[in-house]
Short mmCIF file of C-alpha atoms in Angstrom, two decimals:
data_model
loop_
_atom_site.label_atom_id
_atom_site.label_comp_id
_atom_site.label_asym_id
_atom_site.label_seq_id
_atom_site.Cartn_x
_atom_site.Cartn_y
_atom_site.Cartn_z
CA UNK A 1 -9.70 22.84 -5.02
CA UNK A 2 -9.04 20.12 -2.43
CA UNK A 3 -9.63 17.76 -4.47
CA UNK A 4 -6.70 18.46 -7.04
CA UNK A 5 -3.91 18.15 -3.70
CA UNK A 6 -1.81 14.80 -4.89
CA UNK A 7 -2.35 11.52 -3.07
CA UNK A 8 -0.16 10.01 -0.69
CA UNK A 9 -0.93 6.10 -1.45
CA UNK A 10 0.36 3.68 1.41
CA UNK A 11 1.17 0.07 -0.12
CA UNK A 12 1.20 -3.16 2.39
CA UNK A 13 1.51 -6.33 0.29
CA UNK A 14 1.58 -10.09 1.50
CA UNK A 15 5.28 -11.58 1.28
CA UNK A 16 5.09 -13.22 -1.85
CA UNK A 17 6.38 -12.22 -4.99
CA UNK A 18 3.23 -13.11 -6.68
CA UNK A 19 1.97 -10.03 -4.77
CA UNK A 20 4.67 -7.77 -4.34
CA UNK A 21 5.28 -7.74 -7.85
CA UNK A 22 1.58 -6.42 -9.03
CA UNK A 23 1.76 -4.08 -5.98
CA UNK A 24 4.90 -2.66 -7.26
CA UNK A 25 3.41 -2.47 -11.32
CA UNK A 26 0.90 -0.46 -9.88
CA UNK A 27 2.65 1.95 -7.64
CA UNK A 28 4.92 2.78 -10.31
CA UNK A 29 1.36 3.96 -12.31
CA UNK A 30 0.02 5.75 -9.84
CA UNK A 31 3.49 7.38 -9.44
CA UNK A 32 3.36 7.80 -13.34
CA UNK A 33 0.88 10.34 -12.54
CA UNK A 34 2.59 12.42 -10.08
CA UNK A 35 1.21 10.86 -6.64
CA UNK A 36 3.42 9.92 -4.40
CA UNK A 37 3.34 6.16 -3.06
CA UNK A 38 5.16 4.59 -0.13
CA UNK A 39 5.58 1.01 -0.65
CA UNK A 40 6.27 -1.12 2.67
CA UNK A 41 7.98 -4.45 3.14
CA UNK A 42 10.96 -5.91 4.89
CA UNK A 43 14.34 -5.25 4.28
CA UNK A 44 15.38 -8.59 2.24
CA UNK A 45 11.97 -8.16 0.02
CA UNK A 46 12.36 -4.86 -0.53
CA UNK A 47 16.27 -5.79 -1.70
CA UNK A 48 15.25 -8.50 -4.28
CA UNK A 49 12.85 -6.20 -5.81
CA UNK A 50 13.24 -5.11 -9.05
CA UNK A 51 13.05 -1.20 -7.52
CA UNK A 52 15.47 0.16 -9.87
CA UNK A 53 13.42 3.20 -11.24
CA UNK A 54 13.52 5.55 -13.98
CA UNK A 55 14.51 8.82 -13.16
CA UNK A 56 10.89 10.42 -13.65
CA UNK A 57 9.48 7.94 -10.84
CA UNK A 58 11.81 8.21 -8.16
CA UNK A 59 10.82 11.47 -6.50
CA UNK A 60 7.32 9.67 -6.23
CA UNK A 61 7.91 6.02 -5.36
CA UNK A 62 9.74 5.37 -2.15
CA UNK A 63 10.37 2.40 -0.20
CA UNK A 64 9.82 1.62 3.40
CA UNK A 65 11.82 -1.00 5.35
CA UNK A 66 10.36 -2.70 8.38
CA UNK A 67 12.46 -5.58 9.76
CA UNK A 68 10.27 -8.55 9.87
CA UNK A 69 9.86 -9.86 13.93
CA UNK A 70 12.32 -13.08 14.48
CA UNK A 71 10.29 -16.01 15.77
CA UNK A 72 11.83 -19.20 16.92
CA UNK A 73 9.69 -21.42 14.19
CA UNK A 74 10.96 -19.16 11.36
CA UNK A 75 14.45 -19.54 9.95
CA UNK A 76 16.40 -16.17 10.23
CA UNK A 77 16.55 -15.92 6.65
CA UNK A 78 13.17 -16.47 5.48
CA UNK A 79 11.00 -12.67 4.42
CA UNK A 80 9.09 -14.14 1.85
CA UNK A 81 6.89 -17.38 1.26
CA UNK A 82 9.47 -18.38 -1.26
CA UNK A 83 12.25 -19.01 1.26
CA UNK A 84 10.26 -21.44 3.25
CA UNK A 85 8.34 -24.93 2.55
CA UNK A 86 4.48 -24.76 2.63
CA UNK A 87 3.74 -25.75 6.01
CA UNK A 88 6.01 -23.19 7.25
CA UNK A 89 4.38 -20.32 5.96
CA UNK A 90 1.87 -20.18 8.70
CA UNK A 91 4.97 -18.73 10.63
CA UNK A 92 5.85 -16.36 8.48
CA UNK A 93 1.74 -14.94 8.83
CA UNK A 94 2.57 -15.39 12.60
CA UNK A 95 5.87 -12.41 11.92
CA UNK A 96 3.87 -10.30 9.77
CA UNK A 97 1.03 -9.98 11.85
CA UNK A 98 3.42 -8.56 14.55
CA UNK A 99 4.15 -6.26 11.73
CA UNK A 100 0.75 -4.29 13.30
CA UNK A 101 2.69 -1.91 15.66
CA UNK A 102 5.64 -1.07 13.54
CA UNK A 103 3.10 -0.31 10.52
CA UNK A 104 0.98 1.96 12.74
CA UNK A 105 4.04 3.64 14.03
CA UNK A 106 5.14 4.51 10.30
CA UNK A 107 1.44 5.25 9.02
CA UNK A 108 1.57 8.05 12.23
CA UNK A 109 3.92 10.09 10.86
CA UNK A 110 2.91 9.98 7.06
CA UNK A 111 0.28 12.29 6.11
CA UNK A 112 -1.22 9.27 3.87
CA UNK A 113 -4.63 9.72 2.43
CA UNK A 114 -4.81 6.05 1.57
CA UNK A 115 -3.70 2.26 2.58
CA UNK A 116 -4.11 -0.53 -0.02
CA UNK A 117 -3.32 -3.76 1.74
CA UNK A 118 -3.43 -7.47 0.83
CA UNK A 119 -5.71 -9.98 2.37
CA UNK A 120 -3.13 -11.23 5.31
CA UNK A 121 -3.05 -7.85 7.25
CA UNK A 122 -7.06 -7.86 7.46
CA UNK A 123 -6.25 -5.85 10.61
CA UNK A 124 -5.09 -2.90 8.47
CA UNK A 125 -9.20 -2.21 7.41
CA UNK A 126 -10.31 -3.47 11.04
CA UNK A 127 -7.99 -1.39 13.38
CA UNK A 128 -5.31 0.56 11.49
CA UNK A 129 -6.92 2.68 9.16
CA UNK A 130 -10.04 3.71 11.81
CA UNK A 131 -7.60 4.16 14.40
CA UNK A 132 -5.40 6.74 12.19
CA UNK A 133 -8.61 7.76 10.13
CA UNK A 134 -6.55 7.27 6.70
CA UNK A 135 -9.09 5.41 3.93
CA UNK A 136 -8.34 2.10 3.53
CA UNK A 137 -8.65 -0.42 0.18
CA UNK A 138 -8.42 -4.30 0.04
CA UNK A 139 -6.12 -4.60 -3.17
CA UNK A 140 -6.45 -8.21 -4.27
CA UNK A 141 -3.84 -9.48 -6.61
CA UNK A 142 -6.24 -12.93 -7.18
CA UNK A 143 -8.53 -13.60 -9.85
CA UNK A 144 -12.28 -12.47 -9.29
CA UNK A 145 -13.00 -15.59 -9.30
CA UNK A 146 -11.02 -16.86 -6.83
CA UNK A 147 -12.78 -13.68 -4.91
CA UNK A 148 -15.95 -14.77 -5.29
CA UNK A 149 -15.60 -18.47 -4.29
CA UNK A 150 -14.37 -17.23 -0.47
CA UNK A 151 -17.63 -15.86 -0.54
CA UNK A 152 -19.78 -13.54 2.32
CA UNK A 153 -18.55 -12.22 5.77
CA UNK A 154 -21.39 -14.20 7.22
CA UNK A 155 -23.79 -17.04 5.84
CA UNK A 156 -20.87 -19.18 4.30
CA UNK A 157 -21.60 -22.78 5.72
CA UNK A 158 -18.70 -24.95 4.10
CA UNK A 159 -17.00 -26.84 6.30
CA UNK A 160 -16.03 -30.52 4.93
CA UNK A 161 -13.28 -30.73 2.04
CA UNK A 162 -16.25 -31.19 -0.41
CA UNK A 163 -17.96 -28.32 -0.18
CA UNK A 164 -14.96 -26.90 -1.85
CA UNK A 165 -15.13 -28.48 -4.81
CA UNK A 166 -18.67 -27.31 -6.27
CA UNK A 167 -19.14 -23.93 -6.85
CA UNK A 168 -21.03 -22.00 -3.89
CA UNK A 169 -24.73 -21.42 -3.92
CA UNK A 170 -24.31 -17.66 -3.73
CA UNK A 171 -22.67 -17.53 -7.32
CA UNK A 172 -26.02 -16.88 -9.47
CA UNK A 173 -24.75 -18.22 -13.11
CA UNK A 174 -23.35 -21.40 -14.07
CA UNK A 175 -19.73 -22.16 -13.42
CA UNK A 176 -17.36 -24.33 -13.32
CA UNK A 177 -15.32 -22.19 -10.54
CA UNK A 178 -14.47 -24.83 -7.47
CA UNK A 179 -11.93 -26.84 -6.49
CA UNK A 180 -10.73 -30.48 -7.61
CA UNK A 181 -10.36 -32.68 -4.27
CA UNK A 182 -7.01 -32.96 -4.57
CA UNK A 183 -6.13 -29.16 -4.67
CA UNK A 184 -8.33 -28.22 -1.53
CA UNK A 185 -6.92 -31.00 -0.16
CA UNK A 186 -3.36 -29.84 -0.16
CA UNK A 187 -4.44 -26.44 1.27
CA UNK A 188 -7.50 -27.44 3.72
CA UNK A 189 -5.33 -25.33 6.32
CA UNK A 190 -7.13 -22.53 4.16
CA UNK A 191 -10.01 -23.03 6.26
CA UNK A 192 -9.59 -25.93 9.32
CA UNK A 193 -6.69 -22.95 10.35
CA UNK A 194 -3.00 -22.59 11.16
CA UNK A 195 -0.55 -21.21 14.00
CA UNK A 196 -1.66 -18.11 13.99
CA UNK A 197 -5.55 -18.68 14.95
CA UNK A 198 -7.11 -17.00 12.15
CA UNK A 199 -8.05 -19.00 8.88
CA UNK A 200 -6.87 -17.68 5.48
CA UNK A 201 -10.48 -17.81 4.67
CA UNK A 202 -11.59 -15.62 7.33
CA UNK A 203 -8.46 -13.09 6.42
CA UNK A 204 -9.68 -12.44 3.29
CA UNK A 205 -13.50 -12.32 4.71
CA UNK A 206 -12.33 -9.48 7.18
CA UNK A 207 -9.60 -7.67 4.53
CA UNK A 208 -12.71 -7.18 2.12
CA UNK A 209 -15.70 -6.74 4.56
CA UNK A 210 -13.57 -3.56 6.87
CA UNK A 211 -11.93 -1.80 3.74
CA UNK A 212 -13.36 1.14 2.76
CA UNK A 213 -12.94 -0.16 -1.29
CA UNK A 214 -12.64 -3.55 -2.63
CA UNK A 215 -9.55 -3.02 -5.78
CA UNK A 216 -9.29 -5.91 -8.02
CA UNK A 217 -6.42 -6.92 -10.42
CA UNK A 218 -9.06 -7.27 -13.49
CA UNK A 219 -11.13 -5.14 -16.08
CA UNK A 220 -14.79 -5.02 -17.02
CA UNK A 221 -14.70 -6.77 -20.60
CA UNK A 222 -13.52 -10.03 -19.52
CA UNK A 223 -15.75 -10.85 -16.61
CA UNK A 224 -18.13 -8.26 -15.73
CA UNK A 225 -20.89 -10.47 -14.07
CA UNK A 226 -17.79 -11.43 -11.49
CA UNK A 227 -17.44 -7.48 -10.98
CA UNK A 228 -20.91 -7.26 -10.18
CA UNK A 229 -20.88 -10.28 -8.09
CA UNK A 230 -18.32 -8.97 -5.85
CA UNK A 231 -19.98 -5.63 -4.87
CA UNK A 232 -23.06 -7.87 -4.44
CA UNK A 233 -21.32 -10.02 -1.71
CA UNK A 234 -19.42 -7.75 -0.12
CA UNK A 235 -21.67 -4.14 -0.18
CA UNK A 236 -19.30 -1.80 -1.51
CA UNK A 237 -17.40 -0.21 -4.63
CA UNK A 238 -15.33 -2.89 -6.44
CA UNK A 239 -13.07 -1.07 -8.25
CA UNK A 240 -10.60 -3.10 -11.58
CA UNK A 241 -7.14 -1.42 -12.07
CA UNK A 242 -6.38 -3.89 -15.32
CA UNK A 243 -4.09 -7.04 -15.10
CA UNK A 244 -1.27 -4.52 -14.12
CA UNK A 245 1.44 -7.08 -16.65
CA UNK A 246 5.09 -6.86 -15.34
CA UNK A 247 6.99 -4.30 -16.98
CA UNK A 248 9.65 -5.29 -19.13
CA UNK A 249 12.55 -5.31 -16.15
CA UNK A 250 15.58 -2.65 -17.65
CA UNK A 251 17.50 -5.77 -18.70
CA UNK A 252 20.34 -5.51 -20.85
CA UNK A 253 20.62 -7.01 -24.35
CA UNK A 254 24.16 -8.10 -22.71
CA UNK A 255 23.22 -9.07 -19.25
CA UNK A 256 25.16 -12.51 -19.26
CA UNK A 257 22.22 -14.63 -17.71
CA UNK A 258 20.22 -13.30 -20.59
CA UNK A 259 22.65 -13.40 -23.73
CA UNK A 260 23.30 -17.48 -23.03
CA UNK A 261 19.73 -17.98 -22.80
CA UNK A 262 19.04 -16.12 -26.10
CA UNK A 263 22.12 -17.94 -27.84
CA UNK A 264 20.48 -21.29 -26.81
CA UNK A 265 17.08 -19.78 -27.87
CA UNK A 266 17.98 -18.48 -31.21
CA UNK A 267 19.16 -21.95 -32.52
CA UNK A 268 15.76 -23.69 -31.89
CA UNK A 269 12.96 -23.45 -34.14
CA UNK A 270 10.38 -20.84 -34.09
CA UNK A 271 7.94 -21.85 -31.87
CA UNK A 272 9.49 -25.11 -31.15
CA UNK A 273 10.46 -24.67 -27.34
CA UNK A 274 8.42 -25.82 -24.13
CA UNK A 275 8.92 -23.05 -21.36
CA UNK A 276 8.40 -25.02 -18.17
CA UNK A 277 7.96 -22.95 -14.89
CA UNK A 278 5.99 -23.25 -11.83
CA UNK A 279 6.62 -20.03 -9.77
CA UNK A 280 8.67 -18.93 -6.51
CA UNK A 281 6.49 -21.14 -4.56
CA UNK A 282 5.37 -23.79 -6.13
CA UNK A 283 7.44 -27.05 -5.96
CA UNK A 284 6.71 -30.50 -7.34
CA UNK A 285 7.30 -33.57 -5.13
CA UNK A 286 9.84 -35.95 -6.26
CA UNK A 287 7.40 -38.25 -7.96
CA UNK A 288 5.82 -35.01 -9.55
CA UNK A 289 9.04 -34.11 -10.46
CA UNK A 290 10.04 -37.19 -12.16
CA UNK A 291 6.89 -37.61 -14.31
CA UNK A 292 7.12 -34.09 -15.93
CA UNK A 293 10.92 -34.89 -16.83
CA UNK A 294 10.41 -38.03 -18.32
CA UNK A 295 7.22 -36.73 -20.03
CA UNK A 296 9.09 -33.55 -21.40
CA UNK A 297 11.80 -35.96 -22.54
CA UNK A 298 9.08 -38.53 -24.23
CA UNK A 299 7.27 -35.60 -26.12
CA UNK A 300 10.84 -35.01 -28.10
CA UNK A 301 9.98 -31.02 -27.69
CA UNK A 302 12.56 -28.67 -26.62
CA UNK A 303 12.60 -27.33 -23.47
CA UNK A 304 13.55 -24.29 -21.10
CA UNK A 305 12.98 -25.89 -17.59
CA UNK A 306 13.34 -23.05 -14.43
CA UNK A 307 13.61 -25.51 -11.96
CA UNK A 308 13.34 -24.88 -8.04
CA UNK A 309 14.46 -27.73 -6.31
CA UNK A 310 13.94 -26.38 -2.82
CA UNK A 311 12.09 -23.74 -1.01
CA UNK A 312 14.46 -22.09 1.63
CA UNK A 313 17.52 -23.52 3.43
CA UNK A 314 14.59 -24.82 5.55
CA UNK A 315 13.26 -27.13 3.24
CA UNK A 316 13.39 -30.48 3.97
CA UNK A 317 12.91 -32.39 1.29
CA UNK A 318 14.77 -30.88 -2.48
CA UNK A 319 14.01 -32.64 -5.62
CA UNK A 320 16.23 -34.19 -7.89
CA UNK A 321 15.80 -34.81 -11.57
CA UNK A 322 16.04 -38.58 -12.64
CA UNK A 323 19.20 -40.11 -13.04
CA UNK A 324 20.78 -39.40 -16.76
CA UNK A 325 17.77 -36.99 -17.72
CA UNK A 326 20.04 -33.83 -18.06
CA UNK A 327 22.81 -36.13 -20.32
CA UNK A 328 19.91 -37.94 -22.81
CA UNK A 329 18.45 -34.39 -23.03
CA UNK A 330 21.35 -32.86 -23.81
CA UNK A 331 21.48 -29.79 -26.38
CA UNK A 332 17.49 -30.69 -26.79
CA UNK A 333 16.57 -29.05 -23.36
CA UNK A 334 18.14 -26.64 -20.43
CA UNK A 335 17.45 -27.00 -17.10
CA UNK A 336 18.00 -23.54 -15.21
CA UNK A 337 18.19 -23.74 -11.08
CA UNK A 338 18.76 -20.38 -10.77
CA UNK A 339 16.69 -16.81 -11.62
CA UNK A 340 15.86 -16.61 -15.11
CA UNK A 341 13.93 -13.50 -17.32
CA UNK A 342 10.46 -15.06 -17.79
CA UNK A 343 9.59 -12.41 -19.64
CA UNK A 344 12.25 -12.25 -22.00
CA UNK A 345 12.01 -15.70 -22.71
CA UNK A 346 8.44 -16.18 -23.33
CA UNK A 347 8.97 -13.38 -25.95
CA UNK A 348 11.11 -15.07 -27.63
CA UNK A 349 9.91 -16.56 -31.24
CA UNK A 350 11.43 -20.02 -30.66
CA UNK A 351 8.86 -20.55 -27.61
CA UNK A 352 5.76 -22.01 -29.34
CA UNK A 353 4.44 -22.93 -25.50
CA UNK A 354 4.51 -22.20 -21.42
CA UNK A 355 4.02 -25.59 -18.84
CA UNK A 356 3.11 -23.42 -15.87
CA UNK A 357 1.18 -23.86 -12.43
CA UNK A 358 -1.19 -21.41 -13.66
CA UNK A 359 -0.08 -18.40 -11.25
CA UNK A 360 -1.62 -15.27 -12.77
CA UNK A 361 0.62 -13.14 -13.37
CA UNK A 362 2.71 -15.87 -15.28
CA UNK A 363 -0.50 -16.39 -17.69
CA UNK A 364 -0.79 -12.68 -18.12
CA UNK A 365 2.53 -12.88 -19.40
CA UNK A 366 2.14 -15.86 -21.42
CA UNK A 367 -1.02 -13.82 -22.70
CA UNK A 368 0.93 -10.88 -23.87
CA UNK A 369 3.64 -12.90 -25.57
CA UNK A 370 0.45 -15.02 -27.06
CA UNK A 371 2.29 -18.33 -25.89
CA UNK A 372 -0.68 -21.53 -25.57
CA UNK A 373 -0.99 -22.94 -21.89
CA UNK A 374 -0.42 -26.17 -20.37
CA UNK A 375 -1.69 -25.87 -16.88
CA UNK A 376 -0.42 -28.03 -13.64
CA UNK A 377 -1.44 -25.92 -10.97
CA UNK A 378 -0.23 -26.75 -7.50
CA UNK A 379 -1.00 -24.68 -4.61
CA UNK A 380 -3.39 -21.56 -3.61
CA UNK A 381 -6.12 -20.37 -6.12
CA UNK A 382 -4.09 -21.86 -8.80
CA UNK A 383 -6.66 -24.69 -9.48
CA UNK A 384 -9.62 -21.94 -9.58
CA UNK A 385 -7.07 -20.21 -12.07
CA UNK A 386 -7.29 -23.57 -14.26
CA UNK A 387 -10.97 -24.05 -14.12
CA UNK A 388 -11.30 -20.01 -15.24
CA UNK A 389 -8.62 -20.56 -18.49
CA UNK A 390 -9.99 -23.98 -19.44
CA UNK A 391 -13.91 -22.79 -19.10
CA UNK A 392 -12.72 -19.94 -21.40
CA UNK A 393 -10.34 -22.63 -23.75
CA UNK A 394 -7.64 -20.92 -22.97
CA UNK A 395 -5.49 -23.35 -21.54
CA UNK A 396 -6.05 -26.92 -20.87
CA UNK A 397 -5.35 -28.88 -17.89
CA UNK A 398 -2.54 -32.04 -17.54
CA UNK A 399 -5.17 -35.03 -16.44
CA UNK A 400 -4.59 -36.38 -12.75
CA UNK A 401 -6.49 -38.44 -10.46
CA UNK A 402 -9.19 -36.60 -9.04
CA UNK A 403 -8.12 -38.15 -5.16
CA UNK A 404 -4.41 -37.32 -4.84
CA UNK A 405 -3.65 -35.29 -8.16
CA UNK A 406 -1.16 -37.84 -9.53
CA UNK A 407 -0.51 -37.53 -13.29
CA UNK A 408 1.70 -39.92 -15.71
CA UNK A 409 4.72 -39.30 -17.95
CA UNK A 410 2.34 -40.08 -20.71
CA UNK A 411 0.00 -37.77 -19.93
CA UNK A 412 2.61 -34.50 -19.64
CA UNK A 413 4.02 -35.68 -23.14
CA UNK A 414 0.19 -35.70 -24.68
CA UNK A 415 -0.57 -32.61 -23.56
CA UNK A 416 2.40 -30.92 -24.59
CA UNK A 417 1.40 -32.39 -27.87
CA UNK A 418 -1.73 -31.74 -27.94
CA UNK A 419 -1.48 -27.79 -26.98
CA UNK A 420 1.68 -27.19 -29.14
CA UNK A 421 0.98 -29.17 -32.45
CA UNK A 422 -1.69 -31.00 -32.56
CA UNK A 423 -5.32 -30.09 -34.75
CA UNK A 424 -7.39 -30.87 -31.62
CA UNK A 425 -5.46 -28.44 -29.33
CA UNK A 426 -5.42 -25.06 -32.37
CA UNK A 427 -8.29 -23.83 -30.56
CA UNK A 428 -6.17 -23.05 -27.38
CA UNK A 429 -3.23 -21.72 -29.63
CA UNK A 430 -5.56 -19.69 -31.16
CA UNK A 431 -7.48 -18.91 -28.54
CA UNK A 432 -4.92 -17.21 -26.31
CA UNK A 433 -3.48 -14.75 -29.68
CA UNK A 434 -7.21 -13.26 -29.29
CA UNK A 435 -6.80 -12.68 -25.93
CA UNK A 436 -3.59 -10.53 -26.63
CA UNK A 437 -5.76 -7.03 -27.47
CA UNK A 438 -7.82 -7.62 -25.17
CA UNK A 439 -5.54 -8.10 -21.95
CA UNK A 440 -2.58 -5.89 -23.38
CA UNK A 441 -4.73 -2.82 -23.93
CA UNK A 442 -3.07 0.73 -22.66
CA UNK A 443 -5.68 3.03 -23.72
CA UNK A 444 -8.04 0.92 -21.69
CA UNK A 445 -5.70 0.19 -18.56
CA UNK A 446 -5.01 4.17 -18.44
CA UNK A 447 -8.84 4.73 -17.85
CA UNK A 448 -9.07 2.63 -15.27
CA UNK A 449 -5.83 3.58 -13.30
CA UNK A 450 -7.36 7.09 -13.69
CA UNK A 451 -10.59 6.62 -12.66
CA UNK A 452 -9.13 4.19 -9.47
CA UNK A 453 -7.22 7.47 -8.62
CA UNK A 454 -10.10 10.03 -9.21
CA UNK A 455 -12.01 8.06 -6.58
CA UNK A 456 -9.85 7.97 -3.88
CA UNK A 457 -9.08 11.94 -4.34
CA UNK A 458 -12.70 12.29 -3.97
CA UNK A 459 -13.34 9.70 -0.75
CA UNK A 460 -10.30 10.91 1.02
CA UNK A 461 -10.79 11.52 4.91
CA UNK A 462 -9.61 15.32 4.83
CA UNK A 463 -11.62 16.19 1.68
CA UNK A 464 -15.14 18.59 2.24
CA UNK A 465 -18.27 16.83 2.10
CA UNK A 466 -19.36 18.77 -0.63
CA UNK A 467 -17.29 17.01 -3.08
CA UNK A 468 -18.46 13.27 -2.15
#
């Protein structure tokens, strides 16, 4: 009968919204089905969460605050890899990993059966869970792919910026999977290192080789040789829980951000409207910046632009659009500097297609609301992310020099063209609409949250050998 007691599910996310938010989608289903799941972050995360829950949930999901360390290199505002530019964020890695102690102290005193933890705190899997003997999981919010390409605890011998950008020798099929020079380029920290004297690279080497499961954000009809690849690498169960999509966020049909962006909306065409977006931490440069205006204003489409022009109070360097752009554009296109509903606005029927760095979650949503992809990645996995959707035709990349990643006016406008309208560029309209079923598929996604949750019930430490 042990093996009927409810979980208690531990969640310890990286401080970024791309990975809080899929850690939150799926606490709230495990919750769904009566287990109960503390989810841990630091107090100013934890407050710009969307954690408003129904009532059904909220006896299950509760939320831990642990005040982030203050360092002297971090800003006293900055929780989250949003709030600070790029080559600060090895400080904020520098905080969380002083986040060890607190976390243990917390985990002492919790009775939990399981920790699922993201591939910064590799230490959870090395240290923490032995230590406390409560199971641990590596919950990945990246792509398999992306996965795959950091390869093996040991026998990975890339060390120059090229050997990035082919795919490895242990992938056994033909791919396309790498990255473009420019891309690794911008992130070589990945692997040369950073402040707090353990690669990104090696993180997510340790978080995957000392968990006791490998969980993936993906499901077995869309890639299953990448599934298989993964438990080859690493020796162990890799286990999908679906794309886990953002819920639709309990906003109001008269929340005032919303009902201006819908009156704008409802006057344009259907499918006539550009979404442009790039994420909470992606941010052009200023010659970036100026290219994609002048090339959304030369394509005569629409446009809804969410527009970050700087990273944190910290940020040195904010963006400005070109002088006059917002007055020639005027009543064609919006340019939105603060929060706006993503998902609301891809649903809408006027948006015919999404100009986005190719973040996953944001093409699962563009996938669900079957909107056709122009990709621009910028940082992290997002170029693996653009090599996956273009190999499959499902989005297609913005050309830029392979060296420094520079792209034209012209070339934004002619791919906007090209995806949205043109005869050449149906097959990634089309393409994406077939996607839909297969990505937005409950009956499937229920399966595999149940048989995630069947498996840790049945590996848990205090459960009788008998039922392993």
């Amino acid at each position: 009968m042990a093996v009927d007691k409810k979980l208690h599910i531990v969640m310890f996310p990286w401080l970024a919204f791309g990975h809080m938010i899929p850690y939150l989608e799926l606490s709230k289903l495990i919750a769904q089905k009566g287990h109960r799941v503390s989810f841990v972050s630091t107090p100013k995360n934890i407050d710009r969460l969307p954690t408003q829950l129904p009532p059904h949930l909220s006896p299950f999901l509760s939320f831990v605050k642990i005040p982030l360390p203050q360092l002297h290199t971090l800003p006293p505002d900055a929780e989250a890899t949003s709030d600070l530019p790029y080559d600060k964020v090895q400080f904020l890695k520098e905080a969380f990993d002083a986040l060890k102690q607190p976390l243990s102290d917390f985990l002492q005193t919790s009775d939990a059966d399981w920790i699922l933890y993201d591939f910064a705190p590799y230490w959870v899997g090395q240290e923490i869970g032995p230590n406390l003997r409560i199971k641990t999981a590596f919950f990945s919010i990246f792509i398999l792919q992306s996965l795959a390409f950091v390869g093996p605890m040991s026998g990975d011998s890339r060390m120059k910026l090229e050997d990035f950008t082919v795919p490895p020798d242990w992938i056994p099929f033909p791919t396309t999977v790498a990255f473009r020079h420019f891309e690794i380029k911008k992130i070589f920290d990945f692997v040369a290192g950073n402040a707090t004297g353990v690669t990104d690279i090696d993180r997510f080497k340790m978080s995957a080789h000392y968990s006791d499961l490998v969980v993936v954000r993906a499901f077995p009809e869309f890639e299953p040789e990448w599934i298989q690849l993964l438990e080859d690498i690493h020796h162990k169960t890799v286990l999908p829980v679906g794309q886990l999509p953002t819920s639709e966020y309990d906003l109001k049909e008269d929340n005032p951000t919303w009902q201006s962006i819908k009156e704008w909306l409802d006057k344009q065409a259907k499918g006539s409207v550009v979404y442009v977006a790039f994420g909470s931490e992606a941010k052009p440069n200023q010659h970036e910046l100026t290219e994609i205006a002048l090339g959304l204003e030369q394509s005569r489409f629409s446009f809804f632009w969410v527009l970050r022009t700087r990273l944190g109070l910290s940020d040195p360097e904010p963006i400005e659009l070109p002088e006059g752009f917002e007055e020639r554009t005027k009543g064609r296109g919006v340019v939105c500097t603060t929060w706006a509903p993503q998902l609301k606005i891809l649903g809408h029927e006027s948006v015919g297609g999404f100009l986005t760095h190719s973040g996953w979650s944001s093409v699962v949503e563009a996938i669900q609301s079957e909107r056709a992809l122009v990709l621009l990645s910028f940082v992290a996995d997002q170029g693996i992310i653009a090599r996956v959707l273009e190999e499959k035709k499902m989005g297609y990349c913005v050309p830029r020099s392979e060296l420094d990643g520079s792209f034209t006016r012209d070339s934004v406008a002619e791919s906007l063209k090209l995806v949205m309208v043109e005869e050449e560029g149906k097959v990634y309209r089309e393409r994406i609409r077939e996607m839909k079923d297969l990505f937005v598929n409950k009956e499937r996604d229920e399966k595999l949250i149940d048989g995630f949750l069947s498996y840790l019930k049945k590996h848990r430490n205090n459960v009788d050998e008998q039922d392993h």
